[in-house]
C-alpha atoms as one frame of an Amber mdcrd trajectory, in Angstrom:
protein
 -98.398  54.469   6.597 -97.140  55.689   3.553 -99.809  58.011   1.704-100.033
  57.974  -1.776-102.079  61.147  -3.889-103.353  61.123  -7.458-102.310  63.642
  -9.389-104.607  64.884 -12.190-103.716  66.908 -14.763-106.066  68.398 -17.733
-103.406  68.902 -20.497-103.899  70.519 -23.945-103.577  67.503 -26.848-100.113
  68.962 -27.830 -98.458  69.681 -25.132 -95.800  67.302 -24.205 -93.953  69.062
 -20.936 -96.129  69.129 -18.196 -96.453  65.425 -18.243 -92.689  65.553 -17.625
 -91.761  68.361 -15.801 -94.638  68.333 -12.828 -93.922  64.353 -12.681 -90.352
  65.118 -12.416 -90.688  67.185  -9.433 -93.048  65.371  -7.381 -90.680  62.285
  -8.167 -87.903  64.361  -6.971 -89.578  65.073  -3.774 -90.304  61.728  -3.015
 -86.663  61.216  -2.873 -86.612  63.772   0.778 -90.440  63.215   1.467 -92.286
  59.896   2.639 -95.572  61.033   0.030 -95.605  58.937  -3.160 -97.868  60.351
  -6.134 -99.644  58.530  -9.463-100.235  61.065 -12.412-103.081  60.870 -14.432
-104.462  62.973 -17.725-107.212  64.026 -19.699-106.368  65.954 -22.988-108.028
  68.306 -25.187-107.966  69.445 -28.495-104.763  72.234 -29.629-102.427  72.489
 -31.802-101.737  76.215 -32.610-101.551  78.422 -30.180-103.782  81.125 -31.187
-106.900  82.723 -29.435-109.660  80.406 -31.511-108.101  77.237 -30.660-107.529
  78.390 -27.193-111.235  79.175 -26.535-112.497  76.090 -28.307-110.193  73.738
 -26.571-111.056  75.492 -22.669-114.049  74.587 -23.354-113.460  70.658 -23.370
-111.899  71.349 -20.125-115.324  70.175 -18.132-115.053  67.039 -19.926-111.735
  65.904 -18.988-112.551  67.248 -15.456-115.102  64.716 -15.211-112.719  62.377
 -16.486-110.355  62.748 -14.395-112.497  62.997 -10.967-114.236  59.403 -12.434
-110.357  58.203 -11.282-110.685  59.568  -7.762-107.502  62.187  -8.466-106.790
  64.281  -5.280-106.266  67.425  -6.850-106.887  68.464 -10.672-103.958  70.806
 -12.360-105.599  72.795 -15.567-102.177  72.688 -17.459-102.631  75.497 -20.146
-101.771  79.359 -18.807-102.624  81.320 -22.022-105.930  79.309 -23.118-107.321
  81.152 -19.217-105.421  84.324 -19.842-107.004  84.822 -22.753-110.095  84.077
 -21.951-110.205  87.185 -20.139-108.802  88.767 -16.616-108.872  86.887 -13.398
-110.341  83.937 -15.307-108.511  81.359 -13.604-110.564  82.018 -10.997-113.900
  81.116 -12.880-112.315  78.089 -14.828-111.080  76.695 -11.034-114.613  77.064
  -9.428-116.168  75.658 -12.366-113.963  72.639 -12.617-114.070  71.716  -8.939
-118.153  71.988  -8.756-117.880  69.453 -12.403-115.748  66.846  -9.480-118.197
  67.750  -6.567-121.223  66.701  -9.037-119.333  63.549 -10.347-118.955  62.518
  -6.481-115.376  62.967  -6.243-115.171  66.648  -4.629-111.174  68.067  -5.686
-109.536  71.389  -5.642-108.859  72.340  -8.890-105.246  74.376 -10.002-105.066
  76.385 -12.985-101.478  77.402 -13.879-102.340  80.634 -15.019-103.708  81.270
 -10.568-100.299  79.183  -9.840 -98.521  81.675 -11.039-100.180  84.668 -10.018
-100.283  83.352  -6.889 -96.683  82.149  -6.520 -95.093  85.236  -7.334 -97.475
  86.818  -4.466 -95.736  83.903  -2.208 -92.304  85.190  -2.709 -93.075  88.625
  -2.227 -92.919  89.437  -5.937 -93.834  92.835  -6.952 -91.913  93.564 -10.156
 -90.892  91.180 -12.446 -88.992  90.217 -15.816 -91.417  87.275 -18.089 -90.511
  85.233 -20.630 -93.169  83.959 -23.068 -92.929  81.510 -26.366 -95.611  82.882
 -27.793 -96.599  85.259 -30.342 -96.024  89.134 -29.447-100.200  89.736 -29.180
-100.759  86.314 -26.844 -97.371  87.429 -25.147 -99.081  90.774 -24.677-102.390
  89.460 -23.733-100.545  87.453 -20.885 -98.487  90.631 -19.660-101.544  92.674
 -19.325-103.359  89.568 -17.650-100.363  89.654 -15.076-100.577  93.383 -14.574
-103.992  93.358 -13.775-103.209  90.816 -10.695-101.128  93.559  -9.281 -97.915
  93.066 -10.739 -95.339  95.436 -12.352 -93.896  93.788 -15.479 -90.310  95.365
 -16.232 -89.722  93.685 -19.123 -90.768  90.701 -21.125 -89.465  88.431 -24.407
 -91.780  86.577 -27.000 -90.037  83.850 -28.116 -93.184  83.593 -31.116 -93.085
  80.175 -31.704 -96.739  79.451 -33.060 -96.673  75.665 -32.989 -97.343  74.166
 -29.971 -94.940  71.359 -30.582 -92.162  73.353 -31.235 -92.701  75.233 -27.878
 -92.348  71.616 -26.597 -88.731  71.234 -28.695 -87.639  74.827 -27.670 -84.075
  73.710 -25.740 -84.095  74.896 -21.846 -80.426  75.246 -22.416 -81.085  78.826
 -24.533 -83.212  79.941 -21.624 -79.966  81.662 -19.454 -78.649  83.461 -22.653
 -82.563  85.054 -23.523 -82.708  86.244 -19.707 -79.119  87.345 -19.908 -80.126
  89.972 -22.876 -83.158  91.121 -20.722 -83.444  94.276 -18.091 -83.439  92.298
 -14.996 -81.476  94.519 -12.462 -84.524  96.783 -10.501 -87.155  92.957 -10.784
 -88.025  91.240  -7.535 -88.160  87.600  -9.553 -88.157  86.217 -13.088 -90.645
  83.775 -15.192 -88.416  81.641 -17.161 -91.248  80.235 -18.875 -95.026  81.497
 -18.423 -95.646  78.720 -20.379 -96.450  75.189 -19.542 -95.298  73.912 -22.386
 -92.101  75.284 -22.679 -89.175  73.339 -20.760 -87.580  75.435 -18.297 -86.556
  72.807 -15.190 -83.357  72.287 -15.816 -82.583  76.041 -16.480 -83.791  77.365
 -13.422 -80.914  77.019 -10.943 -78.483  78.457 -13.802 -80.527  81.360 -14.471
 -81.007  82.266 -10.358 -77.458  81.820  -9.942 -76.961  84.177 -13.387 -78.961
  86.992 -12.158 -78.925  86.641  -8.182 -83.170  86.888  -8.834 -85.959  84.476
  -7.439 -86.880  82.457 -10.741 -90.378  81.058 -11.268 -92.392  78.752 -14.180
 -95.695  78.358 -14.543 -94.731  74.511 -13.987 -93.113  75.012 -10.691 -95.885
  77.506  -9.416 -98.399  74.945 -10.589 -96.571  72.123  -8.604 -96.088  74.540
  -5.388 -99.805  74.815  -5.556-100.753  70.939  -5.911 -98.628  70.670  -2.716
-100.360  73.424  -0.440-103.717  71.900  -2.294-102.844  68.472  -0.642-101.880
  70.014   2.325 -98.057  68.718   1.492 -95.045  70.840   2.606 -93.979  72.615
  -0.714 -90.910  71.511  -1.481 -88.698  70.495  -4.131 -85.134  70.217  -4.681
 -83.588  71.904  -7.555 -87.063  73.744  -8.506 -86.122  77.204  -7.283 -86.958
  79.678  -4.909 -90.944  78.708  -4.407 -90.053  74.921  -3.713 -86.802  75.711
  -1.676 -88.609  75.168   1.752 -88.812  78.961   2.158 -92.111  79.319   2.041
């Protein structure tokens, strides 16, 4: 029988990518895979993308975890990197035991993804030691999310801050100027590159370009977020057209 998962995702209010580019995967995969998902959200409240707002709006993420695990989702995706980052190193790991005991007490027990740990995590998958990052953000957030990267291990070569303050316009930011930033970037001694440790920057449809460009591994925080939903669910990770991560290889 055909199984069919619920995909939950806590989303900041103005972000308008993740409820594209994670559905756009798993929608993809459906077309090589028998699993068929749902996608379901719970916002909160952000607009600019500065440290207040970021604080303030993490903590409304309980609330839409409850939310969300009152719909029975089989596996919650936090879908805002630098509001953990900056909350303070290894983080993620707080925010995703937190969340998942907020489903346990609702009755509807889920593992909980932050994108922030996706990444992290998915560049550990590959084998990632040093890498290249780009970043929309402001130079201090895009600093605050090196160093949070650094202290999970991680070498970062070199990095670009796109400093785009409005969240919206991080949504607007065209994928198709993504290969030419990279391009203009040190990128010969990295092991991979993060076209976009953002969630709400679009990056899918520049990611093949920019691994056949540089001959590197490319990961987003989108595609390690959706590589993590699928190891969460006990699904084989892959995805065609995602990258390395969701190529099968691992």
């Amino acid at each position: 029988m055909q199984k069919t998962y619920r995909i939950g995702q806590i989303v900041p209010s103005s972000n308008t990518t993740m409820e594209t580019e994670i559905p756009a995967m798993l929608m993809a995969r459906q077309q090589i895979r028998p699993e068929r998902f749902t996608f379901h959200s719970s916002r909160m409240r952000m607009k600019k993308v500065v440290k207040e707002e970021l604080a303030a709006m993490d903590a409304e993420s309980d609330r839409c975890a409850v939310e969300l695990s009152d719909a029975r989702v089989d596996v919650l995706g936090y879908a805002c990197l630098v509001a953990i980052m900056a909350m303070g190193h290894g983080y993620h790991r707080v925010s995703e035991q937190r969340l998942q005991a907020h489903t346990a007490a609702n009755g509807a027990d889920a593992p909980v993804i932050t994108s922030a740990g996706a990444l992290v995590n998915g560049l550990q998958v590959i084998g990632a030691r040093r890498i290249a990052v780009v970043a929309p953000y402001m130079k201090p957030l895009t600093e605050l999310v090196v160093d949070y990267i650094r202290n999970e291990g991680y070498e970062v070569a070199d990095y670009r801050a796109l400093e785009i303050p409005d969240n919206l316009e991080v949504g607007r930011h065209d994928p198709a100027r993504l290969p030419g930033i990279v391009a203009q970037m040190d990128t010969r001694g990295v092991d991979a590159i993060v076209l976009s440790a953002c969630v709400q920057m679009p990056s899918l449809p520049a990611i093949a370009k920019v691994e056949a460009l540089t001959g590197k591994p490319v990961v987003t925080a989108a595609v390690a977020t959706t590589y993590a939903m699928l190891k969460a669910l006990d699904l084989e990770p892959v995805v065609p057209g995602a990258g390395a991560l969701l190529s099968g290889a691992y």
